[in-house]
Structure formats: structure tokens, C-alpha cells
Coordinates of C-alpha atoms in Angstrom, one line a residue:
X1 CA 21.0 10.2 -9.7
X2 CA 19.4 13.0 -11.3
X3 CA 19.7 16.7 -9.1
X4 CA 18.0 19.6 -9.8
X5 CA 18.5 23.2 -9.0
X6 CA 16.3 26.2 -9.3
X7 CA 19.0 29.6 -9.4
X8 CA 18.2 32.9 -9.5
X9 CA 18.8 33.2 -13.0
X10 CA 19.0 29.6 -14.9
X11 CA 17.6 26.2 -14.0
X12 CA 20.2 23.2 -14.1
X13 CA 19.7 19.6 -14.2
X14 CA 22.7 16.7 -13.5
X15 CA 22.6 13.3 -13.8
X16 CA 25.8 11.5 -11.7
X17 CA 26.8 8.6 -10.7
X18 CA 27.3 6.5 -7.4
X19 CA 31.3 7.7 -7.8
X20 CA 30.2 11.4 -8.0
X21 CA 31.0 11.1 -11.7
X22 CA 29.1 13.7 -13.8
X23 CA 27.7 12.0 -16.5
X24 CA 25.7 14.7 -18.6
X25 CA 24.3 18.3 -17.7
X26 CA 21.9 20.7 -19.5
X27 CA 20.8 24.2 -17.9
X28 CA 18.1 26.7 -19.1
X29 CA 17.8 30.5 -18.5
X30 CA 14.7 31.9 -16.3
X31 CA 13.0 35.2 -16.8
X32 CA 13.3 37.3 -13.6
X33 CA 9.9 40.1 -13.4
X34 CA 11.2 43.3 -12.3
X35 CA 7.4 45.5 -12.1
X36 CA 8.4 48.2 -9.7
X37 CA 11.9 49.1 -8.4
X38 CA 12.9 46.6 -5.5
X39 CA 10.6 43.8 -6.7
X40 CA 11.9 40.5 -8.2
X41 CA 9.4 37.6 -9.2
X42 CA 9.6 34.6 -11.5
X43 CA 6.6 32.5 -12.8
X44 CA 6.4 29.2 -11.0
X45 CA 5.2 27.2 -14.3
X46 CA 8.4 28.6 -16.2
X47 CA 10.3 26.3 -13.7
X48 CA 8.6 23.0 -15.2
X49 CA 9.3 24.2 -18.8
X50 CA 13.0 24.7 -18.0
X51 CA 12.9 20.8 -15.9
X52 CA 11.2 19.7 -19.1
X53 CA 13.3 21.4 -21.6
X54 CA 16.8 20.3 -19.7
X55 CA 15.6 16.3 -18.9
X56 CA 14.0 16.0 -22.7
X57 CA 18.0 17.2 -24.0
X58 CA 19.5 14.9 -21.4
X59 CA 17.4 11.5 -21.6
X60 CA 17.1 12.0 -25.5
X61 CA 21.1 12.5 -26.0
X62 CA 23.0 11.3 -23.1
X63 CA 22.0 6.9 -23.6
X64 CA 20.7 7.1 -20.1
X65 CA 17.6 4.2 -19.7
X66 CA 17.1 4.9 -16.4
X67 CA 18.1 6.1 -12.9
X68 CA 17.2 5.8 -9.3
X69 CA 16.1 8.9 -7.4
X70 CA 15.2 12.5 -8.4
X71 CA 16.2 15.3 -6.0
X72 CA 15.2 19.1 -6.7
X73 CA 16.6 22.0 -4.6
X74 CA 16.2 26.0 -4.6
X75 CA 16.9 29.2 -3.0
X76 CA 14.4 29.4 0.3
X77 CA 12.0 31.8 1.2
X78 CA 10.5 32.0 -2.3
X79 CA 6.9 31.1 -2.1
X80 CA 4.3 29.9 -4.3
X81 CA 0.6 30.7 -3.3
X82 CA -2.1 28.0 -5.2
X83 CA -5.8 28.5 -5.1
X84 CA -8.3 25.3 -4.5
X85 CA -7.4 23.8 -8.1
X86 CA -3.2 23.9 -6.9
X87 CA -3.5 26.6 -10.2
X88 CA -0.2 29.7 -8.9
X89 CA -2.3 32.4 -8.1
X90 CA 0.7 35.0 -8.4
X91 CA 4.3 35.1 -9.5
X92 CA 6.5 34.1 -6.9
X93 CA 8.1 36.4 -4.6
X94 CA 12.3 36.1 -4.8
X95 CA 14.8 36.2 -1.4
X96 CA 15.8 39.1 -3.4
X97 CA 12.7 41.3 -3.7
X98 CA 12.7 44.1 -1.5
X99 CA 8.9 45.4 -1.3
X100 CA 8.5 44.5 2.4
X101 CA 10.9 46.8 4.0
X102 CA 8.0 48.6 6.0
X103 CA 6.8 44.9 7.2
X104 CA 9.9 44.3 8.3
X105 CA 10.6 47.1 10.1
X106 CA 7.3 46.4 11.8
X107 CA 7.4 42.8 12.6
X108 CA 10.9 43.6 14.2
X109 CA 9.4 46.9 16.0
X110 CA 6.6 44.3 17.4
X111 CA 7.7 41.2 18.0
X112 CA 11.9 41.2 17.5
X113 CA 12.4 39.3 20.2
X114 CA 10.0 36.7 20.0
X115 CA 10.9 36.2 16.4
X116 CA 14.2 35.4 17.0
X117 CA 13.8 33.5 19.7
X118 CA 11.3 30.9 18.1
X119 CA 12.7 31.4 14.4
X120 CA 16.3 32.1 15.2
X121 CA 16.2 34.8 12.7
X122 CA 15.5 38.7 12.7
X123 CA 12.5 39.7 9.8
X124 CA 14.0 41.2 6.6
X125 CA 12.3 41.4 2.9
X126 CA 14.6 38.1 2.1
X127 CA 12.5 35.7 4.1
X128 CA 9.1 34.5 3.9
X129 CA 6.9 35.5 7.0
X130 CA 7.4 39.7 6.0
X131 CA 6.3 38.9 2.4
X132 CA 3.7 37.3 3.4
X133 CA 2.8 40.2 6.1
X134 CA 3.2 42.3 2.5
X135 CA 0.5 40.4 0.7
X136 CA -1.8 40.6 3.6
X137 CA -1.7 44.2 3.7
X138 CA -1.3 44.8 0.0
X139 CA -3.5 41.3 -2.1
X140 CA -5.5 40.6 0.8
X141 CA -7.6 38.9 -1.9
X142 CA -5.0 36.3 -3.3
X143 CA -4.5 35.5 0.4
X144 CA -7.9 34.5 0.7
X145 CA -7.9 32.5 -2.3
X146 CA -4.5 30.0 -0.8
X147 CA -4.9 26.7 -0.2
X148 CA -1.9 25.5 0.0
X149 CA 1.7 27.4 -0.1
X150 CA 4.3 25.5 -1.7
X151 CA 8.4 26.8 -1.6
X152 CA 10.1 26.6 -5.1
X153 CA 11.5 23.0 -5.2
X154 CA 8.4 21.7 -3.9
X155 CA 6.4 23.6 -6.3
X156 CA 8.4 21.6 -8.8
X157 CA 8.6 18.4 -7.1
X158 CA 4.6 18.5 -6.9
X159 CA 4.8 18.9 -10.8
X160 CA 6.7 15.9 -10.6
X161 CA 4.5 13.3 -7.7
X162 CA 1.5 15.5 -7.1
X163 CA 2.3 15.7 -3.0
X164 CA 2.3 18.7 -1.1
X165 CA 5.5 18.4 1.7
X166 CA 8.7 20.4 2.6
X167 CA 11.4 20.0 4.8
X168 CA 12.5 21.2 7.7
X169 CA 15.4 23.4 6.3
X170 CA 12.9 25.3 3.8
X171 CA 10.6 25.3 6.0
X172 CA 12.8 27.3 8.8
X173 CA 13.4 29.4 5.4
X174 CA 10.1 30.4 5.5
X175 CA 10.9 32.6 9.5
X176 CA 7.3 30.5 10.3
X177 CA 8.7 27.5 11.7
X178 CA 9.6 27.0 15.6
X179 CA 13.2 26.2 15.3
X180 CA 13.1 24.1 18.3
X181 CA 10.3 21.5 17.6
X182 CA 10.5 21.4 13.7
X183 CA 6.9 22.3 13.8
X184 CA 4.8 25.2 12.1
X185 CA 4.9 28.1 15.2
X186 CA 1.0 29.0 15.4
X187 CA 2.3 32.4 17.2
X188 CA 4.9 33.7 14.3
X189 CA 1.7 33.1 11.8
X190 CA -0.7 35.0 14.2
X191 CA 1.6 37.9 13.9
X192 CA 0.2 38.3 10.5
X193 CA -2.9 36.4 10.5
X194 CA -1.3 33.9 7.9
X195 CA -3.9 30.6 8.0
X196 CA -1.6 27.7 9.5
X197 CA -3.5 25.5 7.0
X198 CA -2.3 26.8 4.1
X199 CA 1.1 25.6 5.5
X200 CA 2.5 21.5 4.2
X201 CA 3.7 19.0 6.0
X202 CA 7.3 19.1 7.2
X203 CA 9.8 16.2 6.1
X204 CA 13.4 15.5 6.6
X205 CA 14.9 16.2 3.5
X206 CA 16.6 12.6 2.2
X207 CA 12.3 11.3 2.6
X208 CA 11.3 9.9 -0.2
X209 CA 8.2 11.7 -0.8
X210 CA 6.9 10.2 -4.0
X211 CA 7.0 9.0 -7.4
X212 CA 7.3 10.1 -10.8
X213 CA 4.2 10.0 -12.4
X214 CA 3.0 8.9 -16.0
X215 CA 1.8 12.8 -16.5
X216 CA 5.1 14.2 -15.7
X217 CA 7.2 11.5 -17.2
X218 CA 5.3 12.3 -21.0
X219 CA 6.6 16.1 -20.3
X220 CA 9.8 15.6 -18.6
X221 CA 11.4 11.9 -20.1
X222 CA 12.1 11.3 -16.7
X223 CA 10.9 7.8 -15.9
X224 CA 7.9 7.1 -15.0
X225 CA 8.0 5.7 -11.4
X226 CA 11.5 7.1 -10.1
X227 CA 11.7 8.1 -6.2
X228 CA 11.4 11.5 -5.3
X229 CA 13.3 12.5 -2.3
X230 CA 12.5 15.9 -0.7
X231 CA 15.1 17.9 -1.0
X232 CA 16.1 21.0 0.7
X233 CA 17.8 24.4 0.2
X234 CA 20.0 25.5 -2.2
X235 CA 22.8 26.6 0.1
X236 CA 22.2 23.8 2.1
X237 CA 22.8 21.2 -0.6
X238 CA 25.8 23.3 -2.0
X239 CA 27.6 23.4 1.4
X240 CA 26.9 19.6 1.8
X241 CA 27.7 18.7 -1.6
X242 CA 31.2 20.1 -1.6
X243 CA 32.0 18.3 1.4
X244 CA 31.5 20.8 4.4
X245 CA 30.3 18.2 6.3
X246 CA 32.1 18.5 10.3
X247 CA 32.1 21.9 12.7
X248 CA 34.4 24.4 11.6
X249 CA 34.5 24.0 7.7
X250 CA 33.5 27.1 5.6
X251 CA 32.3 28.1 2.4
X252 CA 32.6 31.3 0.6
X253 CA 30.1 31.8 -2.2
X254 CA 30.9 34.2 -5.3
X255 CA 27.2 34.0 -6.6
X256 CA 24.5 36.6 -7.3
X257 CA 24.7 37.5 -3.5
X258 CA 28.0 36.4 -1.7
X259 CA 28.4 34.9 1.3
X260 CA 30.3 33.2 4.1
X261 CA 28.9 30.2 5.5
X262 CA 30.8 28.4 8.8
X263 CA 29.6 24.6 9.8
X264 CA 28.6 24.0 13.0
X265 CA 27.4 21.5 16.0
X266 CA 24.6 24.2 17.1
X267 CA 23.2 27.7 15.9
X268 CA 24.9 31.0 17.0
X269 CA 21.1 32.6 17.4
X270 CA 22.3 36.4 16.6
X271 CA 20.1 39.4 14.8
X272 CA 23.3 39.8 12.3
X273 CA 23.0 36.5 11.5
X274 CA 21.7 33.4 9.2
X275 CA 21.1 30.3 11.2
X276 CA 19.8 27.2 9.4
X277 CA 19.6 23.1 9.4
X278 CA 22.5 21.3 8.1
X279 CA 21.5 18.1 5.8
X280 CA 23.7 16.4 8.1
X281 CA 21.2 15.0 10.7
X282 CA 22.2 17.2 14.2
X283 CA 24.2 20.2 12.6
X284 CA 23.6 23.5 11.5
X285 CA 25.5 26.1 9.1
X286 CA 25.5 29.9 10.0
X287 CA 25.3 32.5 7.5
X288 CA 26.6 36.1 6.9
X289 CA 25.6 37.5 3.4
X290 CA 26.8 40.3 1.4
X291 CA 23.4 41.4 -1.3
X292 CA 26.0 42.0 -4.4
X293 CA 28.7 39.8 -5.5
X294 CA 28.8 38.1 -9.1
X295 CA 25.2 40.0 -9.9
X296 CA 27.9 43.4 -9.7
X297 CA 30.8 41.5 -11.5
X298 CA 27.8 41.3 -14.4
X299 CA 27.0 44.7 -13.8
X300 CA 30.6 46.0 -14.7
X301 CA 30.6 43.3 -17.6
X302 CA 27.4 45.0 -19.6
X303 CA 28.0 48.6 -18.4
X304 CA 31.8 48.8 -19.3
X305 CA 32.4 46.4 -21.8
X306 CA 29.6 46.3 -24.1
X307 CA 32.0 46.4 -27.4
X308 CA 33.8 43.1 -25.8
X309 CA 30.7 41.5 -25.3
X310 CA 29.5 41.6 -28.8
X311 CA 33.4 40.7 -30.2
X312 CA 33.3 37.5 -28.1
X313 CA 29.7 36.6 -28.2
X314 CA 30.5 34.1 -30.9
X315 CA 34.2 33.1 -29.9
X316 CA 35.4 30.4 -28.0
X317 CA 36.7 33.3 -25.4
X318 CA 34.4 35.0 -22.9
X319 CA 34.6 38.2 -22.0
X320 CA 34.7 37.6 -18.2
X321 CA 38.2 36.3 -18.8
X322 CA 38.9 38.9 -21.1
X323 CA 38.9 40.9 -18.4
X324 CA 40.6 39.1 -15.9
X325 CA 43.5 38.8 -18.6
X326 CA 42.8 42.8 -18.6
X327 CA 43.5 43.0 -14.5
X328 CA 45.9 40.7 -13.9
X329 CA 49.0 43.0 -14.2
X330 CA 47.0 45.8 -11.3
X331 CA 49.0 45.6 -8.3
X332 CA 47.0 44.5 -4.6
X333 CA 44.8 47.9 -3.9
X334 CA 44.5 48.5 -7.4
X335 CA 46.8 52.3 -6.8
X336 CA 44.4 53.3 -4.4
X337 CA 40.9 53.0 -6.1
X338 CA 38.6 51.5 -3.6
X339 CA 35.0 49.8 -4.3
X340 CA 32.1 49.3 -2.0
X341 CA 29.8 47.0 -4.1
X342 CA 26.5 47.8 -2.3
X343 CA 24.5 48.3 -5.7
X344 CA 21.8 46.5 -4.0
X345 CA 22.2 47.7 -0.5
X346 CA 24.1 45.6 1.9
X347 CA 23.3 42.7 4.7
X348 CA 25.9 41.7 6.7
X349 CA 27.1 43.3 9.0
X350 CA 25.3 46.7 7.7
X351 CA 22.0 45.7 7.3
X352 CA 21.0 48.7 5.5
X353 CA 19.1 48.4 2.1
X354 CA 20.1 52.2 1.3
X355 CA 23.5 52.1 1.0
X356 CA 25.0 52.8 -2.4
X357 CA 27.9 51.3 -4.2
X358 CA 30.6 53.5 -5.3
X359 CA 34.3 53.8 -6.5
X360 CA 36.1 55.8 -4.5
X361 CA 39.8 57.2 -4.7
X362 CA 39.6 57.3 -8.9
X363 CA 42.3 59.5 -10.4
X364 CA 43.6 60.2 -14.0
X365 CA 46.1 57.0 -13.8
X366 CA 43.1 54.7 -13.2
X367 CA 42.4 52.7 -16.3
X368 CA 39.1 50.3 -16.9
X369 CA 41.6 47.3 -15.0
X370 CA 42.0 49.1 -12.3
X371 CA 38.4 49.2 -11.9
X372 CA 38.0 45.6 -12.2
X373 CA 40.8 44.5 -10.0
X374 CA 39.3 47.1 -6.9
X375 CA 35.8 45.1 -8.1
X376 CA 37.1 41.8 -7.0
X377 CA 38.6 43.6 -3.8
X378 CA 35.9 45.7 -2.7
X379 CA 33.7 42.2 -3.1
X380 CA 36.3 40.4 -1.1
X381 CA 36.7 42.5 1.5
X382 CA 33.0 42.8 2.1
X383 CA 32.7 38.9 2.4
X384 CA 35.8 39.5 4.5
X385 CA 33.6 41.7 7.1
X386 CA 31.1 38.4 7.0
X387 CA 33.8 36.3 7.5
X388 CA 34.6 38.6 10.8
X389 CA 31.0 39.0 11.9
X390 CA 30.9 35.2 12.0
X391 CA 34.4 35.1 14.2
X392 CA 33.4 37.7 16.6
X393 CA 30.8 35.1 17.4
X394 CA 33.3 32.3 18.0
X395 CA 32.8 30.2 14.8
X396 CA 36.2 30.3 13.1
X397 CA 37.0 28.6 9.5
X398 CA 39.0 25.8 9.8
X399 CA 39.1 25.0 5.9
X400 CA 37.6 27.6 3.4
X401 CA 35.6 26.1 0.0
X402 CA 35.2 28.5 -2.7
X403 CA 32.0 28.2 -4.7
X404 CA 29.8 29.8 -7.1
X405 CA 30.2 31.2 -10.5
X406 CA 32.7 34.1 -9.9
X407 CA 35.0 31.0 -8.4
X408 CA 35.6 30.0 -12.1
X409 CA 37.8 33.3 -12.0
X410 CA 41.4 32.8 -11.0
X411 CA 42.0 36.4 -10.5
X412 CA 39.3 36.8 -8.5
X413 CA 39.8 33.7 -6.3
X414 CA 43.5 34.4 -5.7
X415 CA 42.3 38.2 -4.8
X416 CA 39.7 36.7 -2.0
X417 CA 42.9 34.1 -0.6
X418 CA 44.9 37.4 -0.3
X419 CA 42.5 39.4 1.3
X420 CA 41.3 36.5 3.6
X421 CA 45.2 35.3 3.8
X422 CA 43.7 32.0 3.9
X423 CA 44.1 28.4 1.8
X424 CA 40.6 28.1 0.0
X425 CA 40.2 24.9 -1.9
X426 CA 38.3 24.2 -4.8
X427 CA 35.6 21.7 -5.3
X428 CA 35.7 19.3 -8.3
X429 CA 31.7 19.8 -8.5
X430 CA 30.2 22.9 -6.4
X431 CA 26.8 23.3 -8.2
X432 CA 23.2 22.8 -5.8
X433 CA 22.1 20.4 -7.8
X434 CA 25.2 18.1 -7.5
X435 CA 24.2 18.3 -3.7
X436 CA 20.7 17.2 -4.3
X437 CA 21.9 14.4 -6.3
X438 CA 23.4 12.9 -3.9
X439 CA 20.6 14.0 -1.2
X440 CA 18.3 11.8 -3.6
X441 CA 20.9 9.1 -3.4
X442 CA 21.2 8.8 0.3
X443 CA 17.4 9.0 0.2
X444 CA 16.7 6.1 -2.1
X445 CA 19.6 4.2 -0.3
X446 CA 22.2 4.2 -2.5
X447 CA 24.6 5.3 0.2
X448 CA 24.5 4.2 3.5
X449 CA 24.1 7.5 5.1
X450 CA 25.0 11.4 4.3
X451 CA 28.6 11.5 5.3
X452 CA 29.1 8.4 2.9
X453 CA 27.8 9.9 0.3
X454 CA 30.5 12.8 0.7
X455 CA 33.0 10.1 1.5
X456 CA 32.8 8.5 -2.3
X457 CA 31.5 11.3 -4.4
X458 CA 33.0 15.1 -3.7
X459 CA 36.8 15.9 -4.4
X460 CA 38.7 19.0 -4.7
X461 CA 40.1 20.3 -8.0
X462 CA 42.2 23.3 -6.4
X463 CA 44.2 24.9 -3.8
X464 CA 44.7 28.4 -4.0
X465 CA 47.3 29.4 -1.4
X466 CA 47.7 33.1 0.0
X467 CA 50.4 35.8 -1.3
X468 CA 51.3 36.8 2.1
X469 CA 52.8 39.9 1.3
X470 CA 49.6 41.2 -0.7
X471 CA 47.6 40.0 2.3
X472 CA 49.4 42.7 4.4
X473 CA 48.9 45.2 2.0
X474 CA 45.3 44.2 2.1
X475 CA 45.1 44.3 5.6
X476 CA 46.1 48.3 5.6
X477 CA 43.3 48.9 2.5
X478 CA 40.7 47.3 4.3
X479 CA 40.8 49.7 7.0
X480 CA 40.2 52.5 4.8
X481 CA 37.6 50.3 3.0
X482 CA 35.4 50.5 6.4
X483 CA 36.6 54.0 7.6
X484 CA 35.4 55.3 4.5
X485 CA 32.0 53.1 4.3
X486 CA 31.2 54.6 7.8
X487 CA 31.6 58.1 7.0
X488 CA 29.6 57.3 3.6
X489 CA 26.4 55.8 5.5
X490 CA 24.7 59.4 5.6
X491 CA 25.6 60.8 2.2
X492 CA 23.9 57.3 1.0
X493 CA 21.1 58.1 2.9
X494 CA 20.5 61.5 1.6
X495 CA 21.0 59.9 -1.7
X496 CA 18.4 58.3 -1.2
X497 CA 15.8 60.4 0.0
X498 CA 16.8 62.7 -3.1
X499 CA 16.0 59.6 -5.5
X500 CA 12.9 59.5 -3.6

């Protein structure tokens, strides 16, 4: 089964088998546009490139003949606008990009309510139906040139089978479907005088949806003739891919953004709040998100350790754990330096795009570990106050999965299990595009359903169990950590007005 995943920063392609056996793996980087501040766009067509670039390596190294589906998954709300000859009109607008504050604001001023009550969302610049509200106030004209809109894995997946489809868990990605009929809400798209026609048809996403053609099998190597399922999320295919399949399993991401996700039997329809399909047929997942997590863990990397950077660029060592091996001698609370890692603003439970990040507490004795140790704790606490936005609304984590690239840290996992003062368990395989694997299996009917694809494929690796003691030391930081975030809220906003 081959998956594929569209990140925020690379492309990756796996090919496993029926066991959940990787057999071989290839990923390439993508360029992210950054043309004003808050913006973030990538070119649709340098997704292909990447698919062809990773299959070619993979089918011309790896021995495989042949497989028997192809699944492709990606963050939601990115759109791709095509004009009448399916040609992208624009670069496509990432959850990330900020430009549609003042929509936002709007949309929610106007028509909060009904929004959440037919979306089950509230409008924010990460979803669709305020970027969109953007472009009609801002490139009226490439609005009036759509056809068809197309989210990022089906952009790809047309590439592929030349169909035009999405599924239901994109599709409520987009804040334009009704929630309750898993149909395009003609009211939400009024509210912007979007053209319902423009919008695809709506799928469950283990439908196979097409075929590999001979076109994209002289780019790609991949087979001509393979079944294309439909896909779905990233997030989604992550959360069922590592096995949080039943009500009451969690996941905690350590990605670009972080966040806390909690498995459920129905959504918890809240304004704070991230409510979307599960791939398991009749459940749902619901979000709370932090903006900055590894992308600040990065940050740190390039802006403090430039000199290890270049030492290990060639090595077999990384810097990343350079550093860890740096921080792992700084006692829980780091001697009192705090971190709030809002470089990027802040979603839940803030949601305020002005905050500011900032170290707080610094004196002489602090030392460039101590600042990486209060990174991972200033990161863990705020997926911590996601974690407790998501209990005050009843959903408690049974069983905690850590995923995501910053999970490859063993300082910084053990850091989140004290803070959190919970067992978190570590999947053999955690990447998106192990998840759409297997949602291509179950699609093409290799497994006999979703839960028996979990069943014979996903295993944990790791247990990381809680220093207790640390955990109550935590405890007694974290309420400083959100005393002095509070009293910080206006200086941030002056701070910004003064950027302004």
C-alpha cells in the first residue's frame, strides 16, 4: 500500500505491507511562499514533482513490481482554486496563513452563531470559508475565473485519476460543509457569495475514487491502473493510524503547530474548539491546538546554535540531539526561567494572534540549556492548557499517543509525561501517510474494515512513564506560567500596535 502525505514543510511517500511492515520510504522538501508578513502559500504543481521525485527513488530502488491501492492525505483547509482548463490559478493558501484576520472577525461579528451551529466550528484565518471571504474582497478576479476548488490531497490525487472528489472530513475542513447532512451548506457559502459550483463532490474517505492513469504513471512509476482511494486529513489519518481508534484515546502532536486531540462517540460543538470526522465510520476526534511547537524548537535551533549546525551538518549526529544531550542535566523548571512559545500567536485556549513569545525569569546563572529545557516546558505546558480546555468539556484521555517530529526527542517527551503526569506511549509508525496507507487498504479491501486494519498493522514502540515528583514541581510552575501570560496579554498588545 503506498500512503502519501502532503506536510507543511516536506512531502513523504510509504510503501507498507498488509502486516504494517514499512518496506521503503523517500520524502522531499517543499518551498513555503512567505510574500507579506502573516502569509504562507505553497505552489500546488511543486506537490506532483515531490510525488514524482519520491515514487521514481522508491519503485526504481526498493524491487517493488507492483502494489494495490494509493492513498494521499494533507493538512485541510488549504485550497487550490483552477480556472476552466483545471490550470492553479494562485498559490495555495496554508492553515497557517494569517491574512484573513479582518474576515474573520467579521464572519464571527455576522454570523457566529449560525456558523457554528451548521459548521461546528467558529471562523479563524486557519480554515477555508474566511480565506475565501479574503479572496473575494481582495482577487475578486481569480474568484471569477474558479471552476472547480480542489483541497491539497485531492489536488494531487487529481494529478494522479483526473476526478474531482473530496471527502467528508476535508470537506468539513473547509467551515462550508453542514456538519449534520455531510452536504455543501448553500447558507455558509452565501455568507460570502462563494459559487456552490465551484465546490466537488463529497465521498467517504476509504471510496475508491479512481485509477492510476498511463499519464501519471510515465511521471510518477506508480503503476498504471492502481486504485485510488480518497483519502482524508492529515490529522485524521495520523490519529487513526497510530491506533486511536475507541472514545477516550488521545493524541498529543509535537509538529509545526502542537496539539491535543481526544477520540470520541460525538462532537463537543464549542467556539474554543476543533471538531472533526473520525475515519472510523460514526466517531469524531476534538481538537485544541497550540500555533507554535516543533516550528519554535527550529527556531531556537537556527537562532542559537548556528555554529552547531554547521559542525554537524555532515556528521552522523544532529544537532537537535546535541542539544537535548546539552539539557538533560537542567533540573524540572529550568531554575526558574519560564517560556511562553507564542512566536506565532496562540489558539487554544487564547485565541489571540497577537500574543508574543517570550523568556521570562532569565538571570546571570541561566546558560543556552536552560533555555532549551524551559523551551520544551513552556511548549508542554501550553499543550497542557489544550489538554485542560478539552477536560473542562468532559472529554478526558484515557491513553495519551505522542506523535510528530519533536516526539523523536526523549528529553522533550519525558518533559511533556511530567508536566502532563501521564503514561504517553509511543507509536512504532506515527507519520500521516502510514495512516493513509492503510485507509487505501481498507478501501481496496485488503482489510476487512477500519478497526482491522489497526488490529494487524499499528504497534507501540514506547512507554514513557511520569516522574512524579517533577510533575509536582510542574504543577506549582504552571501556575506562574498562566499568571504571568495573563498579566502579559496587554504589553503584547501594545507591542504590537508599536510594530504596526
Amino acid at each position: 500500500m503506498l500512503g502519501v502525505d502532503i506536510g507543511s514543510s516536506n512531502l513523504k511517500c510509504l510503501i507498507v505491507r498488509n502486516d504494517g511492515e514499512l518496506i521503503a520510504s523517500e520524502s522531499r522538501e517543499l518551498k513555503t511562499l512567505y510574500q507579506y508578513p502573516g502569509w504562507s502559500e505553497q505552489d500546488p504543481d511543486d506537490w506532483y514533482t515531490a510525488l514524482a521525485d519520491c515514487c521514481h527513488k522508491i519503485f526504481t530502488t526498493s524491487g517493488i513490481g507492483s502494489i494495490e491501492s494509493v492513498c494521499i492525505t494533507a493538512a485541510t483547509h488549504t485550497a487550490v482554486l483552477l480556472d476552466e482548463n483545471d490550470k492553479p490559478l494562485r498559490p495555495a493558501i496554508m492553515w497557517t496563513d494569517q491574512r484573513s484576520i479582518e474576515e474573520s472577525k467579521i464572519l464571527n461579528d455576522k454570523y457566529g452563531q449560525s456558523i457554528l451551529d451548521i459548521a461546528y466550528q467558529k471562523a479563524n484565518p486557519t480554515w477555508t470559508l474566511p480565506q475565501f471571504y479574503w479572496l473575494m474582497r481582495h482577487e475578486r478576479d481569480v474568484v471569477e475565473k474558479t471552476r472547480k476548488v480542489m483541497f491539497a490531497k485531492d489536488y494531487l490525487r487529481f494529478k494522479l485519476t483526473g476526478t474531482w472528489e473530496t471527502d467528508w472530513i476535508d470537506a468539513l475542513g473547509s467551515m462550508m460543509m453542514d456538519a449534520r447532512t455531510k452536504e455543501w451548506s448553500s447558507e455558509l457559502c452565501d455568507y460570502i457569495g462563494w459559487p456552490l459550483s465551484t465546490l466537488p463532490p463529497i465521498c467517504s474517505p476509504t471510496t475508491v475514487v479512481g485509477s492510476v492513469l498511463e499519464e501519471a504513471a510515465r511521471h510518477t512509476k506508480i503503476p498504471v491502473g492502481i486504485p485510488v482511494v480518497a483519502g482524508a486529513s492529515d490529522t485524521a489519518a495520523e490519529d487513526y493510524g497510530v491506533g486511536a481508534i475507541n472514545p477516550g484515546d488521545g493524541i498529543i502532536k509535537l509538529a509545526t503547530a502542537g496539539n491535543t486531540n481526544i477520540m470520541a462517540s460525538e462532537p463537543s460543538v464549542d467556539p474554543l474548539l476543533f471538531n472533526y470526522y473520525h475515519v472510523i465510520p460514526g466517531m469524531w476526534y476534538t481538537v485544541a491546538a497550540t500555533s507554535s511547537c516543533a516550528a519554535v524548537h527550529k527556531w531556537l535551533r537556527d537562532e542559537f546554535f548556528r555554529v552547531e549546525s554547521d559542525k554537524f551538518e555532515n556528521s552522523g549526529s544532529t544537532v537537535f540531539a546535541y542539544m537535548d544531550n546539552l539539557a538533560k542535566s537542567i533540573p524540572a523548571g529550568s531554575n526558574g526561567l519560564i517560556f511562553h512559545p507564542y512566536l506565532m500567536g496562540e489558539r487554544t485556549p487564547h485565541w489571540d494572534p497577537l500574543l508574543k513569545g517570550d523568556y521570562l525569569g532569565i538571570s546571570i546563572r541561566h546558560k543556552r540549556e536552560h533555555f532549551i529545557k524551559a523551551l520544551y516546558e513552556g511548549i508542554s505546558f501550553s499543550l497542557l492548557e489544550c489538554y485542560l480546555s478539552l477536560e473542562k468539556r468532559g472529554l478526558k484521555m484515557e491513553q495519551a499517543r505522542l506523535i510528530g517530529g519533536g516526539a523523536k526527542s526523549e528529553l522533550w517527551r519525558q518533559t511533556l509525561s511530567d508536566v502532563l503526569g501521564k503514561e504517553t506511549l509511543i507509536p512504532e509508525i506515527d507519520d500521516a501517510s502510514f495512516g493513509a496507507a492503510l485507509i487505501g487498504g481498507v478501501g481496496c479491501g485488503l482489510f476487512s474494515n477500519e478497526r482491522d486494519a489497526i488490529d494487524k498493522c499499528t504497534r507501540v514502540k514506547t512507554v514513557i512513564r511520569p516522574n512524579y515528583e517533577n510533575h509536582a514541581r510542574y504543577q506549582e510552575l504552571f501556575d506562574i506560567f498562566t499568571r504571568s501570560q495573563q498579566l502579559l496579554v496587554e504589553i503584547n498588545h501594545a507591542l504590537h500596535r508599536f510594530n504596526q
